Short mmCIF file of C-alpha atoms in Angstrom, two decimals:
data_model
loop_
_atom_site.label_atom_id
_atom_site.label_comp_id
_atom_site.label_asym_id
_atom_site.label_seq_id
_atom_site.Cartn_x
_atom_site.Cartn_y
_atom_site.Cartn_z
CA MET A 1 11.47 -69.13 -28.28
CA ASN A 2 9.22 -66.71 -30.92
CA LYS A 3 6.33 -64.51 -29.28
CA ARG A 4 2.76 -65.90 -30.22
CA THR A 5 0.68 -64.08 -32.91
CA VAL A 6 -2.49 -62.25 -32.80
CA ALA A 7 -4.30 -61.93 -36.14
CA ILE A 8 -6.22 -58.78 -36.94
CA ALA A 9 -8.83 -59.15 -39.64
CA GLY A 10 -10.57 -55.85 -40.68
CA THR A 11 -11.37 -53.08 -42.73
CA PHE A 12 -8.02 -50.88 -42.67
CA ASP A 13 -9.69 -48.39 -45.19
CA SER A 14 -12.85 -47.14 -43.27
CA LYS A 15 -12.06 -48.19 -39.75
CA SER A 16 -8.14 -48.11 -39.48
CA GLU A 17 -8.25 -45.68 -36.48
CA GLU A 18 -10.06 -48.82 -34.50
CA PHE A 19 -7.87 -51.62 -35.57
CA LEU A 20 -4.45 -49.58 -35.06
CA PHE A 21 -5.85 -49.00 -31.60
CA ILE A 22 -6.79 -52.73 -30.94
CA LYS A 23 -3.10 -53.55 -33.02
CA GLU A 24 -1.51 -51.26 -30.41
CA GLN A 25 -2.99 -52.69 -27.22
CA ILE A 26 -2.23 -56.34 -28.22
CA GLU A 27 1.06 -55.43 -28.92
CA LYS A 28 1.53 -54.02 -25.38
CA THR A 29 0.80 -57.24 -23.84
CA GLY A 30 4.11 -58.24 -25.45
CA LEU A 31 2.26 -60.42 -28.57
CA ASN A 32 3.15 -59.78 -32.11
CA THR A 33 0.13 -58.69 -34.55
CA TYR A 34 -0.38 -60.14 -37.88
CA LEU A 35 -2.46 -57.92 -40.15
CA ILE A 36 -5.06 -58.71 -42.73
CA HIS A 37 -7.11 -56.25 -44.87
CA THR A 38 -10.70 -56.96 -45.45
CA GLY A 39 -11.67 -53.96 -46.87
CA ILE A 40 -12.70 -53.23 -50.70
CA PHE A 41 -10.44 -50.33 -51.37
CA SER A 42 -6.86 -49.61 -50.10
CA PRO A 43 -5.96 -49.46 -46.60
CA ALA A 44 -4.66 -46.73 -44.58
CA PHE A 45 -1.52 -48.76 -43.26
CA LYS A 46 0.30 -51.69 -44.83
CA PRO A 47 -1.12 -55.14 -44.03
CA ASP A 48 0.44 -58.41 -43.87
CA VAL A 49 -2.21 -60.02 -46.00
CA THR A 50 -3.90 -57.72 -48.76
CA ASN A 51 -7.56 -57.43 -49.55
CA GLN A 52 -6.31 -58.76 -53.12
CA GLN A 53 -4.70 -61.98 -51.96
CA ILE A 54 -8.19 -62.77 -50.16
CA ALA A 55 -9.70 -61.97 -53.21
CA GLU A 56 -7.85 -64.17 -55.21
CA ALA A 57 -8.32 -67.15 -53.02
CA ALA A 58 -11.87 -66.71 -54.16
CA GLY A 59 -11.07 -66.40 -57.75
CA ALA A 60 -11.62 -62.62 -58.17
CA ASN A 61 -9.82 -59.49 -58.80
CA ILE A 62 -10.44 -56.64 -56.09
CA THR A 63 -9.16 -53.73 -58.33
CA GLU A 64 -11.84 -54.53 -60.55
CA ILE A 65 -14.59 -54.69 -58.00
CA ALA A 66 -13.46 -51.63 -56.16
CA SER A 67 -13.46 -49.86 -59.54
CA ASN A 68 -17.28 -50.58 -59.85
CA ARG A 69 -17.42 -49.40 -56.24
CA ASP A 70 -19.39 -52.63 -56.16
CA ARG A 71 -19.04 -53.14 -52.20
CA ALA A 72 -21.80 -55.96 -51.69
CA GLN A 73 -19.63 -57.93 -54.57
CA GLY A 74 -16.54 -57.05 -52.79
CA THR A 75 -17.86 -58.32 -49.28
CA LYS A 76 -19.14 -61.39 -50.70
CA VAL A 77 -15.86 -62.14 -52.42
CA ILE A 78 -13.81 -61.14 -49.39
CA ALA A 79 -15.81 -63.36 -47.34
CA LYS A 80 -15.47 -66.31 -49.41
CA GLY A 81 -11.73 -65.43 -50.00
CA LEU A 82 -11.11 -65.50 -46.09
CA GLU A 83 -12.68 -68.44 -45.27
CA ILE A 84 -10.45 -70.18 -47.95
CA LEU A 85 -7.29 -68.26 -47.13
CA LEU A 86 -7.65 -68.18 -43.31
CA PRO A 87 -7.24 -71.73 -42.31
CA LYS A 88 -4.08 -71.94 -44.82
CA LEU A 89 -2.58 -69.09 -42.92
CA TYR A 90 -3.20 -70.96 -39.70
CA SER A 91 -1.80 -74.00 -40.75
CA GLU A 92 1.33 -72.41 -41.93
CA GLY A 93 1.81 -70.79 -38.36
CA LYS A 94 1.36 -67.30 -39.41
CA PHE A 95 -0.89 -66.68 -36.07
CA ASP A 96 -2.13 -68.16 -32.72
CA GLY A 97 -5.52 -66.46 -32.51
CA ILE A 98 -7.60 -63.95 -34.10
CA ILE A 99 -9.74 -61.09 -33.83
CA SER A 100 -11.99 -58.33 -35.41
CA ALA A 101 -14.51 -56.02 -35.07
CA GLY A 102 -17.66 -54.35 -36.99
CA GLY A 103 -21.19 -54.08 -37.55
CA SER A 104 -23.59 -56.70 -39.07
CA GLY A 105 -21.54 -56.56 -42.29
CA GLY A 106 -17.96 -56.68 -41.03
CA THR A 107 -19.23 -59.72 -38.87
CA SER A 108 -20.82 -61.59 -41.61
CA MET A 109 -17.65 -61.20 -43.48
CA VAL A 110 -15.18 -62.68 -40.85
CA THR A 111 -16.97 -64.95 -39.02
CA PRO A 112 -17.50 -67.54 -42.01
CA SER A 113 -13.39 -67.60 -41.70
CA MET A 114 -13.14 -67.99 -37.87
CA ARG A 115 -15.48 -70.74 -38.13
CA ALA A 116 -13.25 -72.36 -40.66
CA LEU A 117 -10.59 -72.60 -37.92
CA PRO A 118 -10.42 -75.52 -35.52
CA ILE A 119 -11.96 -75.53 -32.29
CA GLY A 120 -9.78 -74.33 -29.74
CA VAL A 121 -8.25 -71.31 -31.75
CA PRO A 122 -8.61 -67.93 -29.78
CA LYS A 123 -11.28 -66.21 -32.12
CA LEU A 124 -12.83 -63.04 -30.72
CA MET A 125 -15.40 -60.97 -32.66
CA ILE A 126 -16.16 -57.30 -31.48
CA SER A 127 -19.64 -56.72 -33.11
CA THR A 128 -22.89 -54.67 -32.75
CA VAL A 129 -24.84 -57.65 -33.10
CA ALA A 130 -23.11 -59.61 -30.68
CA ALA A 131 -26.07 -58.67 -27.46
CA GLY A 132 -28.64 -60.48 -30.05
CA ASP A 133 -29.07 -64.07 -31.73
CA VAL A 134 -25.65 -64.82 -33.00
CA SER A 135 -26.28 -68.41 -33.91
CA GLY A 136 -25.99 -67.55 -37.82
CA TYR A 137 -22.80 -66.11 -36.94
CA VAL A 138 -21.13 -68.43 -34.37
CA GLY A 139 -22.56 -71.80 -35.71
CA SER A 140 -20.93 -74.84 -34.59
CA SER A 141 -17.48 -72.93 -33.48
CA ASP A 142 -16.13 -71.40 -30.43
CA ILE A 143 -16.32 -67.88 -31.46
CA PHE A 144 -16.27 -65.21 -28.58
CA MET A 145 -18.76 -62.88 -29.43
CA TYR A 146 -17.90 -59.54 -27.60
CA PRO A 147 -20.69 -56.48 -27.69
CA SER A 148 -19.50 -53.62 -29.07
CA ILE A 149 -21.98 -51.24 -27.00
CA VAL A 150 -21.70 -48.24 -29.48
CA ASP A 151 -21.01 -48.74 -33.02
CA VAL A 152 -17.30 -49.57 -34.19
CA ALA A 153 -17.12 -46.26 -35.65
CA GLY A 154 -14.15 -44.25 -34.17
CA ILE A 155 -12.42 -43.99 -30.64
CA ASN A 156 -14.20 -42.45 -27.64
CA SER A 157 -14.86 -43.01 -24.22
CA ILE A 158 -16.92 -45.92 -24.76
CA SER A 159 -15.22 -47.77 -27.27
CA LYS A 160 -11.76 -47.13 -26.19
CA LYS A 161 -12.94 -49.40 -22.88
CA ILE A 162 -14.29 -52.13 -25.12
CA PHE A 163 -11.41 -52.22 -27.41
CA THR A 164 -9.11 -52.60 -24.83
CA ASN A 165 -10.71 -55.19 -22.83
CA ALA A 166 -11.28 -57.17 -26.34
CA ALA A 167 -7.53 -56.75 -26.73
CA ASN A 168 -6.72 -57.99 -23.58
CA ALA A 169 -9.06 -60.87 -23.79
CA ILE A 170 -7.85 -62.24 -27.03
CA SER A 171 -4.18 -61.28 -25.88
CA GLY A 172 -4.86 -63.33 -22.50
CA MET A 173 -6.20 -66.31 -24.64
CA VAL A 174 -3.18 -66.73 -27.15
CA THR A 175 -0.62 -66.25 -24.26
CA ASN A 176 -2.24 -68.77 -22.42
CA LEU A 177 -3.08 -71.60 -24.78
CA SER A 178 -3.02 -74.80 -23.44
CA THR A 179 0.29 -76.84 -24.43
CA GLU A 180 -1.52 -80.10 -22.71
CA GLN A 181 -0.47 -82.83 -24.67
CA VAL A 182 -3.66 -84.74 -26.41
CA SER A 183 -5.07 -87.61 -24.73
CA GLU A 184 -4.15 -90.63 -26.25
CA LYS A 185 -7.63 -92.10 -25.40
CA LYS A 186 -10.10 -92.69 -28.31
CA VAL A 187 -12.90 -90.05 -28.05
CA ILE A 188 -16.41 -90.97 -28.21
CA ALA A 189 -19.33 -88.24 -29.02
CA ALA A 190 -22.44 -88.77 -27.06
CA SER A 191 -25.59 -86.77 -27.36
CA MET A 192 -27.98 -85.86 -24.04
CA PHE A 193 -31.15 -84.14 -22.91
CA GLY A 194 -32.41 -83.61 -19.65
CA VAL A 195 -34.86 -86.47 -20.00
CA THR A 196 -32.55 -88.84 -21.50
CA THR A 197 -29.65 -88.33 -18.75
CA PRO A 198 -29.94 -91.30 -16.84
CA SER A 199 -29.06 -93.53 -19.75
CA VAL A 200 -26.30 -91.58 -21.00
CA GLU A 201 -24.52 -91.27 -17.76
CA VAL A 202 -24.73 -95.32 -17.20
CA SER A 203 -23.19 -95.51 -20.78
CA ARG A 204 -20.61 -92.88 -20.18
CA ARG A 205 -19.29 -94.19 -17.26
CA LEU A 206 -19.23 -98.00 -18.73
CA LEU A 207 -17.31 -96.52 -21.95
CA GLU A 208 -14.82 -94.74 -19.51
CA ASP A 209 -14.54 -98.00 -17.66
CA HIS A 210 -13.41 -99.31 -20.96
CA GLY A 211 -10.75 -96.58 -21.59
CA TYR A 212 -12.54 -94.30 -23.62
CA GLU A 213 -12.67 -90.55 -23.47
CA VAL A 214 -16.58 -89.39 -23.58
CA LEU A 215 -17.59 -86.10 -24.60
CA VAL A 216 -21.20 -85.29 -24.16
CA PHE A 217 -23.34 -82.94 -26.05
CA HIS A 218 -26.63 -81.24 -24.97
CA ALA A 219 -28.94 -81.54 -27.64
CA THR A 220 -30.22 -78.28 -27.92
CA GLY A 221 -29.74 -77.44 -31.49
CA ALA A 222 -26.17 -75.85 -31.00
CA GLY A 223 -24.92 -79.37 -28.99
CA GLY A 224 -25.82 -81.33 -32.03
CA LYS A 225 -24.31 -78.84 -34.60
CA SER A 226 -20.95 -78.60 -32.37
CA MET A 227 -20.97 -82.76 -32.40
CA GLU A 228 -21.47 -82.95 -35.88
CA LYS A 229 -18.54 -80.47 -36.66
CA LEU A 230 -16.21 -81.97 -34.42
CA ILE A 231 -16.99 -85.64 -36.01
CA THR A 232 -16.46 -83.96 -39.32
CA ASP A 233 -13.21 -82.56 -38.37
CA GLY A 234 -11.84 -85.90 -37.37
CA HIS A 235 -11.53 -85.66 -33.42
CA ILE A 236 -14.20 -88.35 -32.76
CA THR A 237 -13.61 -91.96 -33.33
CA GLY A 238 -17.07 -93.51 -32.24
CA VAL A 239 -20.72 -91.83 -31.55
CA LEU A 240 -23.34 -92.49 -28.96
CA ASP A 241 -25.99 -90.72 -30.56
CA LEU A 242 -28.53 -91.58 -28.03
CA THR A 243 -30.82 -88.38 -28.16
CA THR A 244 -31.93 -87.08 -31.60
CA THR A 245 -34.39 -84.90 -30.68
CA GLU A 246 -33.33 -82.22 -32.31
CA TRP A 247 -34.96 -83.34 -35.53
CA CYS A 248 -38.34 -82.75 -33.84
CA ASP A 249 -37.69 -78.82 -33.58
CA GLU A 250 -36.06 -79.10 -37.22
CA LEU A 251 -38.98 -80.54 -38.50
CA PHE A 252 -41.78 -79.00 -36.14
CA GLY A 253 -40.71 -75.39 -35.54
CA GLY A 254 -39.33 -76.05 -32.06
CA ASN A 255 -36.58 -73.55 -30.84
CA MET A 256 -33.97 -76.00 -30.51
CA PRO A 257 -33.24 -77.38 -34.32
CA GLY A 258 -30.21 -79.17 -35.25
CA GLY A 259 -29.94 -78.10 -38.84
CA GLU A 260 -30.74 -80.23 -41.82
CA HIS A 261 -27.15 -82.14 -41.75
CA ARG A 262 -27.78 -83.57 -38.20
CA LEU A 263 -26.89 -87.80 -38.31
CA GLU A 264 -24.85 -86.94 -41.33
CA ALA A 265 -21.18 -86.49 -39.97
CA ALA A 266 -20.68 -90.01 -38.69
CA ALA A 267 -22.75 -91.47 -41.83
CA THR A 268 -20.15 -89.88 -44.07
CA THR A 269 -17.07 -90.45 -42.42
CA GLY A 270 -17.99 -94.09 -41.73
CA ILE A 271 -17.03 -94.27 -38.10
CA PRO A 272 -18.82 -96.36 -35.64
CA GLN A 273 -22.16 -95.31 -34.13
CA VAL A 274 -24.89 -96.42 -31.80
CA VAL A 275 -28.28 -94.16 -32.63
CA SER A 276 -31.51 -94.35 -30.76
CA LEU A 277 -34.44 -92.24 -30.33
CA GLY A 278 -33.95 -89.92 -26.95
CA ALA A 279 -36.76 -87.48 -26.37
CA LEU A 280 -38.52 -87.94 -30.32
CA ASP A 281 -41.46 -87.74 -27.98
CA MET A 282 -41.33 -83.96 -27.64
CA VAL A 283 -40.89 -80.66 -29.33
CA ASN A 284 -39.20 -77.76 -27.11
CA PHE A 285 -40.73 -74.43 -27.34
CA GLY A 286 -40.22 -71.63 -24.91
CA ALA A 287 -42.59 -69.69 -22.51
CA VAL A 288 -46.30 -70.75 -23.09
CA ASP A 289 -47.13 -67.66 -24.81
CA THR A 290 -44.41 -68.28 -27.77
CA ILE A 291 -46.33 -71.50 -28.79
CA PRO A 292 -47.26 -71.26 -32.33
CA GLU A 293 -51.35 -70.76 -32.61
CA LYS A 294 -51.69 -74.09 -34.92
CA TYR A 295 -50.27 -76.22 -31.97
CA GLN A 296 -52.83 -74.57 -29.24
CA ASP A 297 -55.01 -77.76 -28.78
CA ARG A 298 -51.75 -80.32 -28.28
CA LEU A 299 -50.35 -81.74 -25.14
CA PHE A 300 -47.86 -79.93 -23.53
CA TYR A 301 -45.79 -80.10 -20.34
CA GLN A 302 -43.94 -77.05 -18.63
CA HIS A 303 -40.61 -78.33 -17.91
CA ASN A 304 -40.05 -74.71 -16.54
CA PRO A 305 -41.21 -71.11 -16.99
CA MET A 306 -39.21 -70.68 -20.05
CA VAL A 307 -39.55 -74.32 -21.33
CA THR A 308 -42.70 -75.90 -22.73
CA LEU A 309 -42.95 -79.44 -24.10
CA MET A 310 -45.16 -80.65 -26.91
CA ARG A 311 -45.98 -84.36 -27.30
CA THR A 312 -45.14 -85.37 -30.70
CA THR A 313 -48.10 -87.19 -32.78
CA ALA A 314 -48.50 -90.44 -34.84
CA GLU A 315 -48.27 -88.53 -38.08
CA GLU A 316 -44.89 -86.44 -36.83
CA ASN A 317 -43.41 -89.87 -35.47
CA GLN A 318 -43.81 -91.00 -39.23
CA ARG A 319 -42.13 -88.35 -40.84
CA LEU A 320 -39.56 -88.26 -37.70
CA GLY A 321 -38.94 -91.86 -38.92
CA GLU A 322 -38.70 -91.61 -42.64
CA THR A 323 -36.43 -88.35 -42.04
CA ILE A 324 -33.88 -90.58 -39.76
CA ALA A 325 -34.05 -93.38 -42.15
CA GLU A 326 -33.08 -91.48 -44.65
CA LYS A 327 -30.10 -90.18 -43.01
CA LEU A 328 -29.00 -93.45 -41.45
CA ASN A 329 -29.60 -94.84 -45.21
CA GLN A 330 -26.44 -92.91 -46.26
CA VAL A 331 -23.95 -94.75 -43.26
CA THR A 332 -20.69 -95.84 -44.76
CA GLY A 333 -19.70 -97.50 -41.54
CA LYS A 334 -21.10 -100.30 -39.23
CA THR A 335 -24.07 -98.62 -37.28
CA ILE A 336 -26.58 -99.86 -34.74
CA LEU A 337 -29.96 -98.42 -34.01
CA MET A 338 -31.43 -99.01 -31.13
CA LEU A 339 -34.94 -98.94 -30.58
CA PRO A 340 -36.54 -98.26 -26.87
CA LEU A 341 -40.05 -100.29 -26.98
CA LYS A 342 -41.41 -98.90 -23.61
CA GLY A 343 -40.51 -95.19 -24.23
CA LEU A 344 -38.01 -92.51 -25.78
CA SER A 345 -37.75 -90.65 -22.56
CA SER A 346 -38.47 -90.10 -18.81
CA LEU A 347 -41.81 -88.45 -19.41
CA ASP A 348 -42.71 -91.18 -22.15
CA SER A 349 -42.34 -93.96 -19.36
CA LYS A 350 -45.44 -95.62 -17.86
CA ASP A 351 -47.62 -93.51 -15.93
CA ASN A 352 -45.75 -90.46 -17.25
CA GLU A 353 -47.32 -87.08 -19.01
CA PHE A 354 -46.15 -88.23 -22.62
CA TYR A 355 -46.60 -92.01 -22.31
CA ALA A 356 -47.96 -93.16 -25.45
CA PRO A 357 -46.95 -96.62 -26.88
CA ALA A 358 -49.29 -97.01 -29.96
CA ILE A 359 -47.74 -93.45 -31.04
CA ASP A 360 -44.15 -94.58 -30.54
CA GLN A 361 -44.74 -97.93 -32.63
CA VAL A 362 -45.74 -95.66 -35.50
CA LEU A 363 -41.91 -94.38 -35.12
CA PHE A 364 -40.48 -97.85 -34.99
CA ASP A 365 -42.66 -99.24 -37.57
CA THR A 366 -41.46 -96.54 -40.02
CA LEU A 367 -37.77 -97.18 -39.31
CA ASN A 368 -38.25 -100.64 -39.60
CA ALA A 369 -39.82 -100.30 -42.95
CA ASN A 370 -37.55 -97.60 -44.73
CA ILE A 371 -34.11 -98.43 -43.63
CA ASN A 372 -32.80 -100.67 -46.12
CA ASN A 373 -28.81 -100.04 -45.86
CA PRO A 374 -27.09 -103.46 -44.81
CA LEU A 375 -24.58 -101.45 -42.68
CA VAL A 376 -27.67 -100.60 -40.31
CA GLU A 377 -28.37 -102.96 -37.94
CA ILE A 378 -31.77 -102.29 -36.08
CA ILE A 379 -32.18 -103.72 -32.29
CA SER A 380 -35.46 -103.71 -30.44
CA LEU A 381 -35.21 -103.72 -26.58
CA ASN A 382 -38.10 -104.23 -24.33
CA TYR A 383 -37.10 -101.22 -22.07
CA ASN A 384 -37.52 -97.50 -21.79
CA ILE A 385 -34.24 -95.40 -23.25
CA ASN A 386 -33.48 -94.86 -19.42
CA ASP A 387 -33.30 -98.16 -18.13
CA PRO A 388 -30.02 -99.02 -16.88
CA GLN A 389 -30.21 -102.21 -19.05
CA PHE A 390 -30.74 -100.28 -22.29
CA ALA A 391 -27.86 -97.79 -21.56
CA THR A 392 -25.98 -100.87 -20.80
CA ALA A 393 -26.64 -102.82 -24.03
CA ALA A 394 -25.91 -99.26 -25.93
CA ALA A 395 -22.42 -99.19 -24.35
CA GLU A 396 -21.51 -102.48 -25.17
CA ASN A 397 -22.80 -102.36 -28.41
CA LEU A 398 -20.52 -99.46 -29.16
CA THR A 399 -17.46 -100.73 -27.63
CA GLN A 400 -18.43 -104.05 -30.06
CA LEU A 401 -18.47 -101.79 -32.97
CA MET A 402 -15.02 -100.15 -32.29
CA ASN A 403 -13.21 -103.26 -31.13
CA THR A 404 -14.24 -104.93 -34.48
CA GLN A 405 -13.30 -101.85 -36.19
CA ASN A 406 -9.88 -101.94 -34.67
CA ASN A 407 -9.32 -105.51 -35.35
CA TYR A 408 -10.30 -105.01 -39.05
CA ILE A 409 -7.93 -102.10 -39.68
#
């Protein structure tokens, strides 16, 4: 049986000492290494994949770039080429996991290609920016960001410990890769927030009783992006998108935006989906003192000291309705949109803080007026989204859609 292999992607021209040390530590664990040179100039040691090969994948010539000493252009080309080449090398069985190291430049150069690898492939980035906001580097992938503590510049008493621990971490991940057989159950993606948990939990149990595997994604921005990626990558066969609240933060400046492509993956892939309006009654902010000044006169609910929720207005609900309608008008497969007429969350129920039927009605009316795709069926139910009757109907509707698709296929 062949030993597993860790790819090491790095600038072997400027940081050869550091990457040779990482290589040595990985090989001490009994694994092979596969060297990918991402520098602009000639490497200090022979790689398995040259920077010229990477540049050619992006339609460029690294020799010309190096002769012009255009590091900015070279970095851009390497990032683009590696994003194209790395998934191909993985599919050819060249490596089982990947590690890199760098500052903000090195991190931005390698992480796009790491994101292009399938979820579950071990990916570790030792980075000077790992202790900050890394959402731009990690995206919806499962990259393990490892703080370098000191700059990635030579081997010293601190970096030696960091590089050794990181090398052991990627080696452990690769050595212990799961060989468990993939479940034969059809996989459903479901979106949930704290204020829609009762509904999603009921739906989840019912779908599992029907033999489906249900993956629940917390609608915190990263959760929605991860769900969209798994759908795009073909891991999902049905979607229960009851909690579309990330659009509130995307449109109105909250801190949990799902990105401009939220609601597009299932639409373009054509897989069956049931969509609802969970938690569209709120925009998420952090502590009270982080709320933008323009919102100071709004209705708020402090969920905890670090989370403050702002009730959406009629005008905002109209914009939400127009945006969601635009996304659902793109669907290429049967979709059901369920409208919970008695409230969008646990806070938007009778006698609770955000209960405002007239404001919700603007959302419902806007959706009804703007959705024109015949593949979208709109169902209005006289329940709050968390009522068990609503949750049951959602699960039954999705089950019916998936059964209908199976019979058609």
